[in-house]
């Protein structure tokens, strides 16, 4: 009879959970082997070299071992039912692919984690593909995700309409001189996330200073397309439009109700890329009236302006050339 050494291959570095699992597997294997031995002895009892009594004793011993091993096995837990994939409509499918940038060789399924038979917040989006074709990522859907998906497509048209309406409102106010504070919100360090005071004159950024120190930022428009000096009102609107037209996975913008100027901008270009999201907060907006200061005589060729008299007093005879006949 072949002996079975339990746990001989277990490494000392295994965890308690791994040891328990390995032991259970070993016991299960031993039980199976002993069961097979009993069947073999029973089928060959006539040809066995042991006597009949010996065979019965051996079978009894093996059955006792099986009973002992069975008592040592952990109870088998029933497997939990896995959530089933949801069947989405064609419009929902399009919205999922656009919102989460699922294209090319990538595929996905939405698991009904809520088990309510419909798309709900808390359901799980599993994206697969790549070189191995296996799972790449999984994400719990938010209420905002579900709302966008159920809308049946990209929200870019709505975002573009909001942008156009607010840009039109801003343009109608004809404000050329103003100031505001801008702060980036990103996975950045140091100066990149310091708040900056921006002053605009005649529609162009004239100065940009760090709000905490007043230090002037260099004007790097010639070498840097992302220069702070490009971020006047038009530059802010252009940031939003670039996000929409580039097909960013998420473009969230809030606009000032009075002026139409963006108050906050958040752009996530792709959900597959970590830490590339970029946000901007615009605060402390101050429109300033336009003042024109002219040098003395600037409008009339150098002659100083003459103030109109408040009161005119005429001397006697001044109306007729200064002469008056007395009789």
CSV table of C-alpha atoms in Angstrom, one decimal:
chain,number,residue,atom,x,y,z
A,1,UNK,CA,0.0,0.0,0.0
A,2,UNK,CA,1.5,3.3,-1.1
A,3,UNK,CA,2.0,5.9,1.7
A,4,UNK,CA,0.9,9.5,1.3
A,5,UNK,CA,3.0,12.2,2.9
A,6,UNK,CA,0.8,15.2,3.6
A,7,UNK,CA,2.2,18.8,3.3
A,8,UNK,CA,5.7,17.7,2.1
A,9,UNK,CA,5.8,20.3,-0.7
A,10,UNK,CA,4.5,23.3,1.3
A,11,UNK,CA,7.0,26.2,1.5
A,12,UNK,CA,7.7,27.9,4.8
A,13,UNK,CA,6.8,31.3,3.3
A,14,UNK,CA,3.2,30.3,2.5
A,15,UNK,CA,0.5,32.2,4.3
A,16,UNK,CA,-2.0,30.6,6.6
A,17,UNK,CA,-4.6,30.8,4.0
A,18,UNK,CA,-2.4,29.1,1.4
A,19,UNK,CA,-1.5,26.3,3.9
A,20,UNK,CA,-5.1,25.7,4.7
A,21,UNK,CA,-6.0,25.5,1.0
A,22,UNK,CA,-3.0,23.2,0.2
A,23,UNK,CA,-3.9,20.9,3.2
A,24,UNK,CA,-7.5,20.7,2.0
A,25,UNK,CA,-6.4,19.8,-1.5
A,26,UNK,CA,-4.0,17.1,-0.1
A,27,UNK,CA,-6.7,15.6,2.1
A,28,UNK,CA,-9.1,15.5,-0.9
A,29,UNK,CA,-6.5,13.8,-3.0
A,30,UNK,CA,-5.8,11.3,-0.3
A,31,UNK,CA,-9.5,10.5,0.1
A,32,UNK,CA,-9.8,10.0,-3.7
A,33,UNK,CA,-6.7,7.6,-3.8
A,34,UNK,CA,-8.0,5.5,-0.9
A,35,UNK,CA,-11.4,5.3,-2.4
A,36,UNK,CA,-9.8,4.0,-5.6
A,37,UNK,CA,-7.8,1.5,-3.6
A,38,UNK,CA,-11.0,0.1,-2.0
A,39,UNK,CA,-12.6,-0.3,-5.4
A,40,UNK,CA,-9.5,-2.1,-6.8
A,41,UNK,CA,-9.3,-4.5,-3.9
A,42,UNK,CA,-13.0,-5.3,-4.2
A,43,UNK,CA,-12.7,-6.0,-7.9
A,44,UNK,CA,-9.6,-8.2,-7.6
A,45,UNK,CA,-10.4,-9.9,-4.3
A,46,UNK,CA,-10.5,-13.3,-6.0
A,47,UNK,CA,-7.0,-12.9,-7.4
A,48,UNK,CA,-5.5,-11.1,-4.4
A,49,UNK,CA,-2.6,-12.8,-2.7
A,50,UNK,CA,-4.2,-12.0,0.7
A,51,UNK,CA,-6.8,-14.2,2.0
A,52,UNK,CA,-10.4,-13.3,2.0
A,53,UNK,CA,-10.3,-12.3,5.7
A,54,UNK,CA,-7.2,-10.2,5.1
A,55,UNK,CA,-9.0,-8.4,2.2
A,56,UNK,CA,-12.0,-7.6,4.4
A,57,UNK,CA,-9.8,-6.3,7.2
A,58,UNK,CA,-7.8,-4.2,4.7
A,59,UNK,CA,-11.0,-2.7,3.2
A,60,UNK,CA,-12.3,-1.9,6.6
A,61,UNK,CA,-9.1,-0.2,7.5
A,62,UNK,CA,-9.1,1.9,4.4
A,63,UNK,CA,-12.7,2.9,5.0
A,64,UNK,CA,-11.9,4.0,8.5
A,65,UNK,CA,-9.0,6.2,7.1
A,66,UNK,CA,-11.4,7.7,4.6
A,67,UNK,CA,-13.8,8.5,7.4
A,68,UNK,CA,-11.0,10.2,9.4
A,69,UNK,CA,-9.8,12.2,6.4
A,70,UNK,CA,-13.3,13.3,5.6
A,71,UNK,CA,-13.8,14.6,9.1
A,72,UNK,CA,-10.7,16.7,8.7
A,73,UNK,CA,-11.8,18.3,5.4
A,74,UNK,CA,-13.2,21.9,5.7
A,75,UNK,CA,-16.8,22.3,4.8
A,76,UNK,CA,-17.4,23.2,1.2
A,77,UNK,CA,-18.8,26.7,0.7
A,78,UNK,CA,-21.4,27.1,-2.0
A,79,UNK,CA,-20.1,29.2,-4.8
A,80,UNK,CA,-21.6,32.7,-5.0
A,81,UNK,CA,-23.5,33.4,-8.2
A,82,UNK,CA,-21.6,35.8,-10.4
A,83,UNK,CA,-23.3,38.9,-11.8
A,84,UNK,CA,-24.5,38.4,-15.4
A,85,UNK,CA,-23.7,40.8,-18.2
A,86,UNK,CA,-26.4,43.3,-19.1
A,87,UNK,CA,-27.8,43.5,-22.6
A,88,UNK,CA,-27.5,47.2,-23.7
A,89,UNK,CA,-29.3,48.9,-26.5
A,90,UNK,CA,-27.4,50.2,-29.5
A,91,UNK,CA,-27.5,53.7,-28.2
A,92,UNK,CA,-26.3,52.7,-24.8
A,93,UNK,CA,-23.5,50.7,-26.4
A,94,UNK,CA,-22.4,53.8,-28.4
A,95,UNK,CA,-22.5,55.9,-25.3
A,96,UNK,CA,-20.4,53.5,-23.3
A,97,UNK,CA,-17.8,53.3,-26.0
A,98,UNK,CA,-17.6,57.1,-26.4
A,99,UNK,CA,-17.6,57.9,-22.7
A,100,UNK,CA,-14.9,55.3,-21.8
A,101,UNK,CA,-12.8,55.4,-25.0
A,102,UNK,CA,-13.4,51.8,-25.9
A,103,UNK,CA,-12.4,51.3,-29.5
A,104,UNK,CA,-10.1,49.2,-31.8
A,105,UNK,CA,-9.4,45.8,-30.3
A,106,UNK,CA,-11.0,46.6,-27.0
A,107,UNK,CA,-14.2,45.0,-25.8
A,108,UNK,CA,-16.3,45.4,-22.7
A,109,UNK,CA,-19.2,44.1,-20.7
A,110,UNK,CA,-21.3,45.7,-18.0
A,111,UNK,CA,-22.0,43.3,-15.1
A,112,UNK,CA,-25.3,43.6,-13.4
A,113,UNK,CA,-23.8,44.0,-9.9
A,114,UNK,CA,-27.0,45.4,-8.5
A,115,UNK,CA,-28.9,42.4,-9.9
A,116,UNK,CA,-31.9,44.4,-10.8
A,117,UNK,CA,-31.8,43.6,-14.5
A,118,UNK,CA,-31.1,47.1,-15.7
A,119,UNK,CA,-28.2,49.6,-15.9
A,120,UNK,CA,-27.7,51.1,-12.5
A,121,UNK,CA,-25.1,53.0,-10.5
A,122,UNK,CA,-22.9,50.4,-8.9
A,123,UNK,CA,-22.9,48.0,-11.9
A,124,UNK,CA,-19.4,47.0,-13.0
A,125,UNK,CA,-17.8,47.9,-16.4
A,126,UNK,CA,-15.1,45.4,-17.4
A,127,UNK,CA,-12.9,46.3,-20.3
A,128,UNK,CA,-10.8,43.6,-22.0
A,129,UNK,CA,-8.4,43.4,-24.9
A,130,UNK,CA,-4.8,44.4,-25.5
A,131,UNK,CA,-2.1,41.9,-26.3
A,132,UNK,CA,-3.4,39.1,-24.1
A,133,UNK,CA,-7.1,39.8,-24.8
A,134,UNK,CA,-7.7,39.6,-21.0
A,135,UNK,CA,-9.2,42.0,-18.6
A,136,UNK,CA,-7.6,45.5,-18.6
A,137,UNK,CA,-9.6,47.3,-16.0
A,138,UNK,CA,-12.9,47.4,-14.2
A,139,UNK,CA,-14.9,50.3,-12.9
A,140,UNK,CA,-18.0,50.8,-10.8
A,141,UNK,CA,-20.4,53.0,-12.7
A,142,UNK,CA,-21.5,56.2,-11.0
A,143,UNK,CA,-24.9,57.8,-11.2
A,144,UNK,CA,-23.5,60.4,-13.7
A,145,UNK,CA,-22.1,57.6,-15.9
A,146,UNK,CA,-25.5,55.9,-16.0
A,147,UNK,CA,-27.3,59.2,-16.8
A,148,UNK,CA,-24.9,59.8,-19.7
A,149,UNK,CA,-25.2,56.3,-21.0
A,150,UNK,CA,-29.0,56.2,-20.8
A,151,UNK,CA,-29.0,59.5,-22.7
A,152,UNK,CA,-28.0,57.4,-25.7
A,153,UNK,CA,-24.8,58.9,-26.9
A,154,UNK,CA,-22.1,61.5,-26.5
A,155,UNK,CA,-22.9,64.6,-24.5
A,156,UNK,CA,-20.5,66.6,-26.7
A,157,UNK,CA,-23.4,68.2,-28.6
A,158,UNK,CA,-24.9,69.5,-25.3
A,159,UNK,CA,-21.4,70.7,-24.1
A,160,UNK,CA,-20.9,72.5,-27.4
A,161,UNK,CA,-24.3,74.2,-27.2
A,162,UNK,CA,-23.5,75.4,-23.6
A,163,UNK,CA,-20.1,76.7,-24.8
A,164,UNK,CA,-21.6,78.6,-27.7
A,165,UNK,CA,-24.4,80.1,-25.6
A,166,UNK,CA,-22.0,81.3,-22.9
A,167,UNK,CA,-19.4,82.6,-25.3
A,168,UNK,CA,-22.1,84.6,-27.0
A,169,UNK,CA,-23.2,86.0,-23.7
A,170,UNK,CA,-19.6,87.0,-22.9
A,171,UNK,CA,-19.0,88.6,-26.3
A,172,UNK,CA,-22.2,90.6,-26.0
A,173,UNK,CA,-20.9,92.4,-22.8
A,174,UNK,CA,-17.9,93.7,-24.8
A,175,UNK,CA,-15.5,93.6,-21.8
A,176,UNK,CA,-11.9,94.2,-22.8
A,177,UNK,CA,-10.3,95.1,-19.5
A,178,UNK,CA,-10.7,92.6,-16.6
A,179,UNK,CA,-8.8,90.5,-14.1
A,180,UNK,CA,-9.3,87.1,-12.5
A,181,UNK,CA,-7.4,84.4,-10.5
A,182,UNK,CA,-6.6,81.1,-12.2
A,183,UNK,CA,-5.5,77.9,-10.6
A,184,UNK,CA,-4.7,74.6,-12.2
A,185,UNK,CA,-6.0,71.3,-10.7
A,186,UNK,CA,-3.9,68.4,-11.8
A,187,UNK,CA,-1.5,65.7,-10.7
A,188,UNK,CA,1.3,68.3,-10.7
A,189,UNK,CA,3.7,69.8,-8.3
A,190,UNK,CA,5.2,73.1,-7.3
A,191,UNK,CA,4.6,76.3,-9.3
A,192,UNK,CA,2.1,74.4,-11.7
A,193,UNK,CA,-0.7,74.5,-9.1
A,194,UNK,CA,0.0,77.9,-7.5
A,195,UNK,CA,-2.9,80.4,-8.0
A,196,UNK,CA,-2.1,83.1,-10.5
A,197,UNK,CA,-3.6,86.6,-10.9
A,198,UNK,CA,-4.1,87.5,-14.5
A,199,UNK,CA,-4.7,91.0,-15.7
A,200,UNK,CA,-6.2,91.6,-19.2
A,201,UNK,CA,-6.1,94.9,-21.0
A,202,UNK,CA,-7.6,95.5,-24.5
A,203,UNK,CA,-8.4,91.8,-24.6
A,204,UNK,CA,-4.8,90.6,-24.1
A,205,UNK,CA,-3.0,89.3,-21.0
A,206,UNK,CA,-0.7,92.1,-19.9
A,207,UNK,CA,0.5,90.6,-16.6
A,208,UNK,CA,0.4,87.3,-14.7
A,209,UNK,CA,1.6,87.1,-11.1
A,210,UNK,CA,1.6,84.5,-8.4
A,211,UNK,CA,-1.2,85.3,-6.1
A,212,UNK,CA,0.7,84.4,-3.0
A,213,UNK,CA,3.9,86.4,-3.7
A,214,UNK,CA,3.1,88.9,-6.4
A,215,UNK,CA,6.0,87.5,-8.4
A,216,UNK,CA,5.7,88.2,-12.2
A,217,UNK,CA,5.6,85.2,-14.5
A,218,UNK,CA,7.8,85.4,-17.6
A,219,UNK,CA,6.0,86.0,-20.9
A,220,UNK,CA,6.8,82.7,-22.7
A,221,UNK,CA,4.2,82.9,-25.5
A,222,UNK,CA,6.9,82.6,-28.2
A,223,UNK,CA,8.0,79.2,-26.9
A,224,UNK,CA,5.1,77.7,-25.0
A,225,UNK,CA,1.6,77.2,-26.6
A,226,UNK,CA,0.3,76.5,-23.1
A,227,UNK,CA,1.5,79.8,-21.8
A,228,UNK,CA,-0.6,81.4,-19.1
A,229,UNK,CA,-0.4,84.6,-21.2
A,230,UNK,CA,-2.7,82.9,-23.7
A,231,UNK,CA,-5.4,82.4,-21.1
A,232,UNK,CA,-7.6,85.4,-21.5
A,233,UNK,CA,-11.4,84.9,-21.8
A,234,UNK,CA,-11.0,83.6,-25.4
A,235,UNK,CA,-8.2,81.2,-24.2
A,236,UNK,CA,-10.5,79.8,-21.6
A,237,UNK,CA,-13.3,79.2,-24.0
A,238,UNK,CA,-10.8,77.6,-26.4
A,239,UNK,CA,-9.6,75.2,-23.8
A,240,UNK,CA,-13.2,73.9,-23.4
A,241,UNK,CA,-13.7,73.7,-27.2
A,242,UNK,CA,-10.5,71.8,-27.7
A,243,UNK,CA,-11.6,69.2,-25.1
A,244,UNK,CA,-14.9,68.8,-26.8
A,245,UNK,CA,-13.5,68.5,-30.4
A,246,UNK,CA,-10.7,66.1,-29.3
A,247,UNK,CA,-13.3,63.6,-28.1
A,248,UNK,CA,-12.2,63.8,-24.5
A,249,UNK,CA,-13.9,61.1,-22.3
A,250,UNK,CA,-15.2,63.8,-20.0
A,251,UNK,CA,-15.6,67.6,-20.3
A,252,UNK,CA,-17.3,69.2,-17.3
A,253,UNK,CA,-17.6,73.0,-17.3
A,254,UNK,CA,-19.5,75.4,-15.1
A,255,UNK,CA,-20.2,78.9,-16.3
A,256,UNK,CA,-20.7,82.2,-14.5
A,257,UNK,CA,-24.4,83.1,-14.8
A,258,UNK,CA,-23.8,86.8,-15.2
A,259,UNK,CA,-20.8,87.0,-17.5
A,260,UNK,CA,-20.8,83.6,-19.2
A,261,UNK,CA,-17.1,83.1,-18.5
A,262,UNK,CA,-16.0,79.6,-17.5
A,263,UNK,CA,-15.8,79.3,-13.7
A,264,UNK,CA,-14.4,75.8,-13.6
A,265,UNK,CA,-13.1,73.4,-16.3
A,266,UNK,CA,-12.3,69.7,-16.0
A,267,UNK,CA,-11.1,67.6,-18.9
A,268,UNK,CA,-10.3,63.9,-18.8
A,269,UNK,CA,-8.9,63.0,-22.2
A,270,UNK,CA,-9.0,59.2,-21.6
A,271,UNK,CA,-10.2,56.9,-18.8
A,272,UNK,CA,-7.5,54.5,-19.8
A,273,UNK,CA,-4.7,56.9,-18.9
A,274,UNK,CA,-4.1,57.7,-15.3
A,275,UNK,CA,-3.3,61.1,-13.9
A,276,UNK,CA,-3.6,63.0,-17.1
A,277,UNK,CA,-6.8,64.8,-16.1
A,278,UNK,CA,-6.6,68.6,-16.1
A,279,UNK,CA,-8.8,71.1,-14.3
A,280,UNK,CA,-8.9,74.9,-14.0
A,281,UNK,CA,-10.7,77.1,-11.4
A,282,UNK,CA,-11.4,80.7,-12.3
A,283,UNK,CA,-12.3,83.0,-9.4
A,284,UNK,CA,-12.2,86.7,-8.3
A,285,UNK,CA,-13.3,87.9,-11.7
A,286,UNK,CA,-13.4,91.7,-11.8
A,287,UNK,CA,-14.6,93.7,-14.9
A,288,UNK,CA,-12.9,97.1,-15.0
A,289,UNK,CA,-14.3,100.1,-16.9
A,290,UNK,CA,-12.2,101.5,-19.8
A,291,UNK,CA,-10.6,104.9,-19.0
A,292,UNK,CA,-9.1,107.0,-21.7
A,293,UNK,CA,-6.6,109.7,-20.5
A,294,UNK,CA,-5.7,112.4,-23.1
A,295,UNK,CA,-2.7,114.7,-22.8
A,296,UNK,CA,-3.4,118.4,-22.9
A,297,UNK,CA,-4.4,119.5,-26.4
A,298,UNK,CA,-4.1,116.0,-27.8
A,299,UNK,CA,-7.4,116.2,-29.8
A,300,UNK,CA,-7.1,119.8,-31.2
A,301,UNK,CA,-3.5,119.9,-32.6
A,302,UNK,CA,-1.9,121.2,-29.4
A,303,UNK,CA,-4.2,124.0,-28.4
A,304,UNK,CA,-5.3,123.7,-24.8
A,305,UNK,CA,-9.0,123.1,-24.3
A,306,UNK,CA,-11.1,126.1,-23.2
A,307,UNK,CA,-13.7,125.5,-20.5
A,308,UNK,CA,-17.2,126.9,-21.2
A,309,UNK,CA,-18.0,129.7,-18.8
A,310,UNK,CA,-20.6,128.8,-16.2
A,311,UNK,CA,-22.0,132.4,-16.0
A,312,UNK,CA,-21.6,135.2,-18.6
A,313,UNK,CA,-21.9,138.8,-17.4
A,314,UNK,CA,-22.2,141.5,-20.1
A,315,UNK,CA,-20.9,145.0,-19.6
A,316,UNK,CA,-23.1,148.0,-20.7
A,317,UNK,CA,-23.0,148.4,-24.4
A,318,UNK,CA,-21.1,145.0,-24.9
A,319,UNK,CA,-23.9,143.6,-27.2
A,320,UNK,CA,-23.5,146.4,-29.8
A,321,UNK,CA,-19.8,146.5,-30.1
A,322,UNK,CA,-19.1,148.3,-26.9
A,323,UNK,CA,-20.5,151.8,-28.0
A,324,UNK,CA,-23.5,153.5,-26.5
A,325,UNK,CA,-24.8,157.0,-27.2
A,326,UNK,CA,-25.9,159.0,-24.3
A,327,UNK,CA,-28.2,161.9,-24.8
